[in-house]
Coordinates of C-alpha atoms in Angstrom, one line a residue:
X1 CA 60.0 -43.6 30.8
X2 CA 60.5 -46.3 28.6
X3 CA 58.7 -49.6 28.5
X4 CA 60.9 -52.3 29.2
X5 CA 63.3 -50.3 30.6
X6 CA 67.5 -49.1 29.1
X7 CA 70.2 -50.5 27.5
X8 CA 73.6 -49.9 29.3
X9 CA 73.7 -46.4 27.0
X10 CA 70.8 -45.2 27.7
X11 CA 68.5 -45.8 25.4
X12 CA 65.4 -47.9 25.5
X13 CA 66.1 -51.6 26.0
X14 CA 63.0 -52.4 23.0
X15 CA 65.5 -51.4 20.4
X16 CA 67.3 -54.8 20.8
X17 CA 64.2 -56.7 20.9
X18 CA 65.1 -59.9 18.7
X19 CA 61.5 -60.4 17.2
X20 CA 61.2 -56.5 16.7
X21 CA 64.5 -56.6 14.4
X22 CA 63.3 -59.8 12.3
X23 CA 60.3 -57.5 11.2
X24 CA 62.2 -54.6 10.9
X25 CA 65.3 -56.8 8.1
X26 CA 62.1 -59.1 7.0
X27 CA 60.5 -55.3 5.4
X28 CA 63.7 -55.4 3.2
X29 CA 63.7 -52.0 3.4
X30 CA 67.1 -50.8 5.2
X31 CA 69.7 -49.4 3.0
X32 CA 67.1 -49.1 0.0
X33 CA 66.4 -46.0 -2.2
X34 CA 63.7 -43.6 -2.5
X35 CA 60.2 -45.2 -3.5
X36 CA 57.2 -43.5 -5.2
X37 CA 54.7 -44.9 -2.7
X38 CA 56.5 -43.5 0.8
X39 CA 58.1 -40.4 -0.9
X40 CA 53.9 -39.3 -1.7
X41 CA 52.7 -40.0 2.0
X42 CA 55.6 -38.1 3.1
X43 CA 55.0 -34.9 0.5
X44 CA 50.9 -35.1 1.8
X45 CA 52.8 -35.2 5.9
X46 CA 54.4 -32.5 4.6
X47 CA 52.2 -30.4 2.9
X48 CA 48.8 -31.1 5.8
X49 CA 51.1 -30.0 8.7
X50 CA 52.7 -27.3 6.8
X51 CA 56.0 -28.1 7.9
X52 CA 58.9 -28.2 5.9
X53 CA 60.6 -31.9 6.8
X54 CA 58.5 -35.0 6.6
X55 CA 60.4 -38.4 7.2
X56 CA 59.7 -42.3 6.9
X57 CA 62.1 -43.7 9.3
X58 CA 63.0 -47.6 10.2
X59 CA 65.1 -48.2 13.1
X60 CA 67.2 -51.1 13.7
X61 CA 69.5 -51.7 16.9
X62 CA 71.7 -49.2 15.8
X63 CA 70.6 -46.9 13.5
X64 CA 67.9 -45.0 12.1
X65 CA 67.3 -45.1 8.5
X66 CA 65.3 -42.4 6.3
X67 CA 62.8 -44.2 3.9
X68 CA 61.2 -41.5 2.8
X69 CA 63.1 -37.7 3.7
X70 CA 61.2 -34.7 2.4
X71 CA 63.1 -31.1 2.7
X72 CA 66.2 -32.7 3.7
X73 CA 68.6 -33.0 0.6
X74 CA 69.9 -36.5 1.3
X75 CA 70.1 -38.4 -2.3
X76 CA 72.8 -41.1 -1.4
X77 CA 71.9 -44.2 0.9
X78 CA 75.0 -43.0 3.4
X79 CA 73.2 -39.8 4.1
X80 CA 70.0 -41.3 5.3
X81 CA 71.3 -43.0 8.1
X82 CA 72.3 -42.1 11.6
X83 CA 73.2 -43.8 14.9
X84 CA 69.7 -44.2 16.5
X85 CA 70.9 -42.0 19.5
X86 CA 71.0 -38.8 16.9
X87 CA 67.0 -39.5 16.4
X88 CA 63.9 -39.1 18.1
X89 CA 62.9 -42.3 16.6
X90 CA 63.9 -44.3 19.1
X91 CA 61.0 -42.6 22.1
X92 CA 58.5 -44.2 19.8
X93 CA 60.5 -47.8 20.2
X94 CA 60.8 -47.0 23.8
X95 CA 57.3 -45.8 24.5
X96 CA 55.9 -49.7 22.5
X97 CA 54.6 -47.3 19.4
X98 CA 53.0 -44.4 21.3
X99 CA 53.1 -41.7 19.2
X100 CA 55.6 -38.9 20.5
X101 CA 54.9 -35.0 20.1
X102 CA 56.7 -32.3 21.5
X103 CA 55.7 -28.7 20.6
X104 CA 58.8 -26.7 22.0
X105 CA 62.1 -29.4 21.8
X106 CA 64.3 -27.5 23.7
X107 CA 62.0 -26.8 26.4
X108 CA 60.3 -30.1 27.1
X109 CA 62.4 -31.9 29.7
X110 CA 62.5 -35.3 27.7
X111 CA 64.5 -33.9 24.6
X112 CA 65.9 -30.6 26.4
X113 CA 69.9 -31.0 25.4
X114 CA 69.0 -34.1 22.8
X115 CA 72.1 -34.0 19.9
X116 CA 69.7 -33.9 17.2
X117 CA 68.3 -30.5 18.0
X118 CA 70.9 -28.8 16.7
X119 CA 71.9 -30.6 13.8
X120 CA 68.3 -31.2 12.5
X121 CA 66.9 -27.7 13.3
X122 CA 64.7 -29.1 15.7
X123 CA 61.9 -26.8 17.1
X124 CA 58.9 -29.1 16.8
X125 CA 58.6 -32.9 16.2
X126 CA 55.5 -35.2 15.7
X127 CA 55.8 -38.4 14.9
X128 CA 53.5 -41.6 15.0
X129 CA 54.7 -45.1 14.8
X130 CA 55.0 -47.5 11.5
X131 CA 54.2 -50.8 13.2
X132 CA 54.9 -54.8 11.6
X133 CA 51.9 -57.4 11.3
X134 CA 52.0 -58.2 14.6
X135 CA 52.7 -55.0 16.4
X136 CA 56.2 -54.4 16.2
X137 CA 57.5 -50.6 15.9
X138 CA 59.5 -50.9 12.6
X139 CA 60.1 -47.2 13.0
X140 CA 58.6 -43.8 12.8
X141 CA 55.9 -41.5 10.0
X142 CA 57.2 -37.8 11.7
X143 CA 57.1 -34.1 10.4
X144 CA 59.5 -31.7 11.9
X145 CA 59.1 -27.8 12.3
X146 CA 62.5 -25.3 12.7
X147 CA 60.4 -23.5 14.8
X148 CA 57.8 -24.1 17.7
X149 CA 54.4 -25.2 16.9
X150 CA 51.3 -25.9 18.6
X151 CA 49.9 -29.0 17.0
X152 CA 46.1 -29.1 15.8
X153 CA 44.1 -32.3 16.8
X154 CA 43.3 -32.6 12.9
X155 CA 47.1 -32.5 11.9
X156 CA 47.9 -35.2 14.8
X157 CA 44.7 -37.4 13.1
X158 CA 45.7 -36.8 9.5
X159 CA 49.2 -37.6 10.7
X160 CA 48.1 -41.0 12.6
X161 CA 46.6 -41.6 9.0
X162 CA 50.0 -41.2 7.0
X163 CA 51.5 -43.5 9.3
X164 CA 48.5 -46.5 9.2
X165 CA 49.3 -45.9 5.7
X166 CA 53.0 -46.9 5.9
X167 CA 52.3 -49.6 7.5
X168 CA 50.1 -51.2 5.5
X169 CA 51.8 -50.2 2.4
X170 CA 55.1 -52.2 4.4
X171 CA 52.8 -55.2 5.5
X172 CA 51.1 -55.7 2.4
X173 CA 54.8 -56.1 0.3
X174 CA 56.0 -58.7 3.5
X175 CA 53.0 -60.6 3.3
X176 CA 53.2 -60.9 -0.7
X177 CA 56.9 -62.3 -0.2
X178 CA 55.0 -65.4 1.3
X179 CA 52.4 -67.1 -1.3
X180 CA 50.8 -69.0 1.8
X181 CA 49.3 -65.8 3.0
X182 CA 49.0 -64.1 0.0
X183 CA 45.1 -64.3 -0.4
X184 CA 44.5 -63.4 3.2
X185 CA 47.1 -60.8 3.0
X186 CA 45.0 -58.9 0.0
X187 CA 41.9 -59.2 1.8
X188 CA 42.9 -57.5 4.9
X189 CA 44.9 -55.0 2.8
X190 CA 41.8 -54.4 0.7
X191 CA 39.7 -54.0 3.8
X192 CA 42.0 -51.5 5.4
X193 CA 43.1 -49.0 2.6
X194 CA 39.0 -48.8 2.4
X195 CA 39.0 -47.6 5.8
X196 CA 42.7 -45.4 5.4
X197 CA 41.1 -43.9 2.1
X198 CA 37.9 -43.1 3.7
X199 CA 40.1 -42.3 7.1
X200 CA 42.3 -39.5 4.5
X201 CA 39.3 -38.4 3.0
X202 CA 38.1 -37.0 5.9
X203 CA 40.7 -35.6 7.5
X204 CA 41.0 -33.0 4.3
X205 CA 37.5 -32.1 5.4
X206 CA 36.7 -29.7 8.5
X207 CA 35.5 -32.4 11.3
X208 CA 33.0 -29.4 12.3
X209 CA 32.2 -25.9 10.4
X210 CA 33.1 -23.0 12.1
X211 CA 30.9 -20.5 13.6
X212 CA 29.8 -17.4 12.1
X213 CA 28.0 -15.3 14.7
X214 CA 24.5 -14.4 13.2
X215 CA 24.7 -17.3 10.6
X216 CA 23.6 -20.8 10.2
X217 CA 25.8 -23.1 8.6
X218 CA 25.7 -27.0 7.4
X219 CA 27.8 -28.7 5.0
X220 CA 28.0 -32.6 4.4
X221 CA 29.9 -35.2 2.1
X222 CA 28.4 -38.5 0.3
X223 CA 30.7 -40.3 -0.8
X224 CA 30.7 -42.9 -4.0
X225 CA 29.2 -45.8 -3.7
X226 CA 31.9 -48.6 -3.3
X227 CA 34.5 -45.7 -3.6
X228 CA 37.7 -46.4 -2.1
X229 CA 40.0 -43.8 -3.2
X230 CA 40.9 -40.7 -2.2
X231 CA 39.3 -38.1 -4.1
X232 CA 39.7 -34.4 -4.3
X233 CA 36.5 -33.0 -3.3
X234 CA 36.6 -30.5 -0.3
X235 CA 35.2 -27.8 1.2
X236 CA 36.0 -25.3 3.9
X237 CA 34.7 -22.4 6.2
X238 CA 37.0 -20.0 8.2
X239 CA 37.3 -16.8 9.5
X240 CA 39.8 -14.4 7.3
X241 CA 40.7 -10.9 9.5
X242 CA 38.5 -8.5 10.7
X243 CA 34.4 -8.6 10.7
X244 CA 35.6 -11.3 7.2
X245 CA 34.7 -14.7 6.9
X246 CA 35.2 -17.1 3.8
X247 CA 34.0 -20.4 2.4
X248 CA 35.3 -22.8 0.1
X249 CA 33.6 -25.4 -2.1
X250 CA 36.8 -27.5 -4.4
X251 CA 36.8 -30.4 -6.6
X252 CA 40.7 -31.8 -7.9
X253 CA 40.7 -33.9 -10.9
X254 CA 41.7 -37.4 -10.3
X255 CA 42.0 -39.6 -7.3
X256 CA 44.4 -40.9 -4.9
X257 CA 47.5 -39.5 -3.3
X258 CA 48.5 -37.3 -5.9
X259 CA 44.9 -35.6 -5.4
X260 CA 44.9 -35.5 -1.7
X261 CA 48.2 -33.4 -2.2
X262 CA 46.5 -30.9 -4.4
X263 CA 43.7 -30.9 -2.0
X264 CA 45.8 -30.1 1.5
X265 CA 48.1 -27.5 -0.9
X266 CA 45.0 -25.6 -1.7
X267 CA 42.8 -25.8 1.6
X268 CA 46.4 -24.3 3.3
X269 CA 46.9 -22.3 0.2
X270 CA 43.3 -20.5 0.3
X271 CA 43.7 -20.0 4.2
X272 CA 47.1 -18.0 4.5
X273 CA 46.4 -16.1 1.4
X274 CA 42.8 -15.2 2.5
X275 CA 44.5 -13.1 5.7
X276 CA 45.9 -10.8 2.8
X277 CA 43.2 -10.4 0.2
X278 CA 39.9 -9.8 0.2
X279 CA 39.4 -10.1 -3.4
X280 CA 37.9 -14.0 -4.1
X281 CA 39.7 -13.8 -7.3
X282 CA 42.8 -12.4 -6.3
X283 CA 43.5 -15.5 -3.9
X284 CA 42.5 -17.6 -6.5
X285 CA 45.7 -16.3 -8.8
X286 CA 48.1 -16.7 -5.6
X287 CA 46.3 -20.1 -5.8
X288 CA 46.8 -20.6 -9.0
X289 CA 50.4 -19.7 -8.8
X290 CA 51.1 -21.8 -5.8
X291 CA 49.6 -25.0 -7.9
X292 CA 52.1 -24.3 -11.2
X293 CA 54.9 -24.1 -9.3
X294 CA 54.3 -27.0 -6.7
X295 CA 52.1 -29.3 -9.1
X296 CA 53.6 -27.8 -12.6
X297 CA 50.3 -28.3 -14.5
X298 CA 50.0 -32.0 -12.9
X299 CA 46.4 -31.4 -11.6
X300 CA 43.8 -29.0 -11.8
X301 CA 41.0 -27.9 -9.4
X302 CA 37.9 -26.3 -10.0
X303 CA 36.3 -24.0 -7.2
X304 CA 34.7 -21.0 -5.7
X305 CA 35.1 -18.9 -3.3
X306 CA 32.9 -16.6 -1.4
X307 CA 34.5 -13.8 1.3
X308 CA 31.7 -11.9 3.6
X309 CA 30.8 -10.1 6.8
X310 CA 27.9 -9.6 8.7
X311 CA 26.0 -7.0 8.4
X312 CA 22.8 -5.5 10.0
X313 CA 20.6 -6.5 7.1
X314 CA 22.1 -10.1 6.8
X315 CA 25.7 -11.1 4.9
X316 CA 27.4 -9.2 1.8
X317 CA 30.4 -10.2 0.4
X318 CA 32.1 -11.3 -3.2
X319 CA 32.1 -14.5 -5.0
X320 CA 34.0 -16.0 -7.5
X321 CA 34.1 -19.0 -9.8
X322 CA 36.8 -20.9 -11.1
X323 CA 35.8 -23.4 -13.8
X324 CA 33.1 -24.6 -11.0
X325 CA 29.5 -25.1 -10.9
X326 CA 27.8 -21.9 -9.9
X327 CA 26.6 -21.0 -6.4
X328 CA 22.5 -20.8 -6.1
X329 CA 21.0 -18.3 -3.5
X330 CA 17.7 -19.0 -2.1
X331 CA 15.4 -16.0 -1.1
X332 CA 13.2 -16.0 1.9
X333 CA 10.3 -16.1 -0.8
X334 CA 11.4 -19.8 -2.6
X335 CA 13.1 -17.9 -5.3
X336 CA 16.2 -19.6 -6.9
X337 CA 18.8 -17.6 -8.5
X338 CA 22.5 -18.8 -9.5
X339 CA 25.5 -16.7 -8.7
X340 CA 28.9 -16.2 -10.2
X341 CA 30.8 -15.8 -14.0
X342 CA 32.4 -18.3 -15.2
X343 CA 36.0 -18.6 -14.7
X344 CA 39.3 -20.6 -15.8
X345 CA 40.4 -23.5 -13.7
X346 CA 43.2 -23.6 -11.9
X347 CA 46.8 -25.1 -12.1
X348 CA 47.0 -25.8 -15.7
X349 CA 47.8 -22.0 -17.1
X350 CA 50.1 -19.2 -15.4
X351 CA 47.2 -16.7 -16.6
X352 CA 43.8 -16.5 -15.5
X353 CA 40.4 -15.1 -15.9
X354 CA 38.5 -14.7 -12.8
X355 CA 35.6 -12.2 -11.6
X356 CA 34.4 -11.2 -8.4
X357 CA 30.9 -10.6 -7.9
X358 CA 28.7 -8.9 -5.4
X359 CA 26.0 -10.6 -3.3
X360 CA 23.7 -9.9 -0.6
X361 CA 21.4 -12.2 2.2
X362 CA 18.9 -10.8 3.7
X363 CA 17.0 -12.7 7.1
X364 CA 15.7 -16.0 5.3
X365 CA 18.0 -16.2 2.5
X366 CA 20.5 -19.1 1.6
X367 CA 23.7 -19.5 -0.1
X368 CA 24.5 -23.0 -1.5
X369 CA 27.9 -24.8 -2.8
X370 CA 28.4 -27.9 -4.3
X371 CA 30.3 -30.0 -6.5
X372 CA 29.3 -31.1 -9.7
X373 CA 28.4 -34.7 -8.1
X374 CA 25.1 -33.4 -7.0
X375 CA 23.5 -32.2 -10.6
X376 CA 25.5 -35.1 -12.2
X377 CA 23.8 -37.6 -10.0
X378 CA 22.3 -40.7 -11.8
X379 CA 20.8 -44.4 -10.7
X380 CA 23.2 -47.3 -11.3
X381 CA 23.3 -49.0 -14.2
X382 CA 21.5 -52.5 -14.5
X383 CA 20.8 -55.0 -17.1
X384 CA 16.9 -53.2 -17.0
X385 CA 17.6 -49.7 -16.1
X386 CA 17.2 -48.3 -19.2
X387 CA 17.8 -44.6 -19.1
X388 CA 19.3 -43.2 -16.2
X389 CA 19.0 -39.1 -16.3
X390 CA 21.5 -36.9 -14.2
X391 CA 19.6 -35.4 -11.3
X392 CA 20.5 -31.9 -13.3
X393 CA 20.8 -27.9 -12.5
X394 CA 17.3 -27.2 -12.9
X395 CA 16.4 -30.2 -10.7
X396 CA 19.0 -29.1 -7.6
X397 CA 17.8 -25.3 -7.6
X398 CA 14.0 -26.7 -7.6
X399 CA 15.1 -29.0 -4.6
X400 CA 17.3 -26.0 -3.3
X401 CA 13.8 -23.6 -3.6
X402 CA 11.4 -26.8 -1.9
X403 CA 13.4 -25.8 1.3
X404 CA 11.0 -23.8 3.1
X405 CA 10.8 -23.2 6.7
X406 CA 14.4 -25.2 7.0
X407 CA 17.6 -24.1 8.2
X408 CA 20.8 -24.6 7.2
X409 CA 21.2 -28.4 8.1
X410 CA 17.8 -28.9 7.3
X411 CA 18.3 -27.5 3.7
X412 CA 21.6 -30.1 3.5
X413 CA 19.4 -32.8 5.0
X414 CA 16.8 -32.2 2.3
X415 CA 19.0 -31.8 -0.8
X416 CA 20.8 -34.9 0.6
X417 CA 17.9 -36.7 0.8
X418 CA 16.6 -35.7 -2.7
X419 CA 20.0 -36.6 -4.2
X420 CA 20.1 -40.3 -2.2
X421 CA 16.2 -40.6 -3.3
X422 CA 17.0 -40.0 -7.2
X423 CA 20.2 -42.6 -7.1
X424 CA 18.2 -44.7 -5.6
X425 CA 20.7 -45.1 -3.1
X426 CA 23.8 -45.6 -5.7
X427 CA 26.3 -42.7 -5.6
X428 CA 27.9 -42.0 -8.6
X429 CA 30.4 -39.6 -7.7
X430 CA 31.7 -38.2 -4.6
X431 CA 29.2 -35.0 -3.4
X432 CA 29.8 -32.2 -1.6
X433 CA 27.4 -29.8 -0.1
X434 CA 27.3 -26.4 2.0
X435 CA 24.9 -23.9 3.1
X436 CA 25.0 -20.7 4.5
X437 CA 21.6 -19.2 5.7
X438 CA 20.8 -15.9 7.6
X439 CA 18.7 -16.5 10.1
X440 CA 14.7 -14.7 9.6
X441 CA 14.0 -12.2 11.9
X442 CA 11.7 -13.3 14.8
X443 CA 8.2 -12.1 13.9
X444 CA 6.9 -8.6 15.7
X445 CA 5.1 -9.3 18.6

C-alpha cells in the first residue's frame, strides 16, 4: 500500500528517503521542548474534534517524535519519542503525505493488530501530514479518540487547516535560518497565513445552515477589510432534541489562536449542553463555567442565544442575551422591535446574570442576529474624510424594517448590501449576520 514500496521490516521504504530526512534535521526541531506556537494549534485540534489527544509529530528513520502532545502527560524529551513502528505516523510517510483516517482502529484491516493500539488507547486516529518546502512529509498534525468516531467532513477540513498551519509555521523558521531567501520567505508566508487565517476562520463557521422545516434561514460573514487574523466571531444553527431547535450569534474578544480556541470551546460547548436544557440562559452558565475553568478568565465572549419550535401559528421560543447586542424582530407589517435584557458576559466571573425571554413569529415575521460589527460600521479613514459616523442601531433596524417582500437570504443580502454601501466598501470590523423568517401564508384563493 505504500508508495515506494518496504524496508526489509516492513515499513514503508519513504522513511529512509535521504532528502526527506535533510528536511526533517534542517526543521531543528527533533529532541526540542514544548513551543507556544504548536502547543496552540494542537489545543484548537483538540478542542474542534472534541477529542482528548492532539499531537505534532516529526518522524525521522527511526523514530517518531511528539512536537506538540496534548492529553498525553509526557513533560521530558525521552517520553516523546518512540520507534516509528509504535506510530501511525509512519502511513502518512508511506502513503507520500496522504492524509490517513481510520474511524474504528481495530477493525480496519490496515491497523487491525498495530502495537500502538493498545498502548495509546487507540479507537480513532486522523491525521494529515506536516510537509517541508518542497513537499517532503516531515511528519504528522493527528487527533486521536479512545473510542470509535465517525469523522465530520468539517473536522477533516479544519484538521487539514491545523496541519497547513504547521507547516508553514516550520517552513517559515527554515527559511529565516537562510538570509538569501529571507524576503521571499516572508512574502510567501504572509501570503499564505492570509489564506490559513481566512481558511480557520471559516471552518468555525457552519459551511451551510441547517434546515428547519417551515422556516427560512440565511446567515453570512464580511469580513475586515485587509483582515488577516483569526477572529472570534461566529454563529450557529442546530437542532437540540425534540420539535427544539437553537441559534447562535457569538463574538470572542481578541484575535488569533487564542480566540479561535474560545470560539470551537463554545460552539461545542453550546451544542452538547443544548441537548440538556432548554433554558437559553441556563446553557449559558454551563457555558460560562466551561470558559472559567478551560480559559480561567483569559477571554471573554459576548452572545445570544435563541431555543424554539415550530408551531402552527409560526416559531416561539426563549432568548437570551449575554453582554451582546440585542436581537431585532421584524413584523410582517415593517415594524421593528428589539428583543432581549441585557446580560453579563461570559468567561470573566463564576456568577452571572442572564434572563430568558419569550418571543413569538407569526407567517411574515423575522428574527435577526448580529455582531456588533454591523451598527459599528464606519467608512475608512482618509486624509479628506472628515467625519465618519457608525452605521448605528437605529440605522440597522430601519434597514432591517426596508425588507419587505424578502426572505430570509434576501433580508441578509439587503442588510449586507446596506452595510457594504455605508463603508463604502471598507470593513471595519468582522460582521456577522443571521435571519430566521417564517414563511407568509400563501394568499386565499
Amino acid at each position: 500500500m505504500f508508495v515506494g514500496g518496504t524496508r526489509p521490516d516492513g515499513l514503508p521504504a519513504a522513511l529512509s528517503d535521504p532528502r526527506r530526512l535533510a528536511a526533517v534535521e534542517a526543521t531543528g526541531l527533533l529532541g526540542t521542548g514544548p513551543d507556544d506556537v504548536f502547543e496552540d494549534l494542537a489545543q484548537v485540534a483538540a478542542a474542534v474534534t472534541g477529542c482528548g489527544r492532539a499531537f505534532i509529530t516529526l518522524v525521522d528513520e527511526h523514530r517518531s517524535f511528539w512536537k506538540s502532545c496534548v492529553g498525553v502527560d509526557a513533560a521530558d524529551i525521552s517520553q516523546r519519542q518512540h520507534p516509528v513502528a509504535e506510530s501511525f505516523c509512519y502511513f502518512l510517510v508511506g502513503l507520500d503525505g496522504a492524509p490517513f483516517v481510520v474511524e474504528d482502529a481495530t477493525a480496519d484491516p490496515r491497523t487491525a493488530g498495530h502495537p500502538a493500539l493498545g498502548p495509546m488507547k487507540i479507537g480513532a486516529w486522523a491525521g494529515y501530514p506536516v510537509l517541508g518546502r518542497g513537499g517532503e512529509v516531515l511528519g504528522s498534525m493527528c487527533v486521536i479518540d479512545e473510542n470509535r468516531h465517525a469523522w465530520q467532513p468539517a473536522e477533516l477540513a479544519t484538521l487539514a487547516t491545523m496541519a497547513r498551519a504547521v507547516s508553514n509555521e516550520i517552513n517559515l523558521r527554515v527559511s529565516l535560518t537562510t538570509m538569501q531567501d529571507a524576503l521571499t520567505s516572508a512574502r510567501e508566508a504572509l501570503e499564505t497565513s492570509t489564506l490559513l487565517a481566512r481558511s480557520l476562520q471559516d471552518s468555525l463557521l457552519p459551511p451551510v445552515l441547517s434546515r428547519v422545516p417551515g422556516l427560512e434561514t440565511a446567515a453570512s460573514y464580511l469580513p475586515a477589510a485587509g483582515g488577516t487574523s483569526v477572529v472570534g466571531d461566529f454563529y450557529d444553527l442546530f437542532h437540540a432534541k425534540g420539535p427544539w431547535w437553537c441559534t447562535v450569534m457569538g463574538d470572542v474578544c481578541g484575535k488569533g489562536v487564542e480566540a479561535a480556541k474560545v470560539t470551537a470551546l463554545a460552539r461545542y460547548t453550546l451544542r452538547a449542553e443544548a441537548t440538556q436544557h432548554l433554558s437559553p440562559a441556563t446553557v449559558f452558565e454551563h457555558l460560562n463555567s466551561a470558559l472559567i475553568d478551560q480559559r480561567q478568565g483569559e477571554r471573554f465572549l459576548t452572545a445570544v442565544y435563541a431555543t424554539f419550535r415550530t408551531t402552527p401559528g409560526g416559531i416561539a421560543g426563549r432568548l437570551c442575551t449575554a453582554g451582546h447586542p440585542p436581537a431585532l424582530i421584524r413584523r410582517a407589517d415593517g415594524r421593528v422591535q428589539e428583543i432581549g435584557r441585557p446580560g453579563s458576559l461570559l468567561g470573566v466571573l463564576p456568577e452571572v446574570k442572564l434572563t430568558d425571554v419569550r418571543f413569538r413569529l407569526a407567517p411574515g415575521d423575522a428574527l435577526l442576529l448580529y455582531t456588533d460589527g454591523a451598527t459599528e460600521a464606519r467608512a475608512r479613514r482618509t486624509p479628506t474624510s472628515g467625519e465618519r459616523p457608525l452605521f448605528g442601531e437605529a440605522a440597522l433596524a430601519a434597514a432591517f424594517a426596508d425588507c419587505a417582500g424578502l426572505d430570509a437570504s434576501g433580508m441578509v443580502r439587503h442588510l449586507a448590501g446596506t452595510l457594504t454601501a455605508h463603508s463604502e466598501g471598507w470593513a471595519s470590523d468582522d460582521t456577522a449576520l443571521l435571519a430566521l423568517r417564517v414563511p407568509p401564508r400563501p394568499p386565499a384563493p
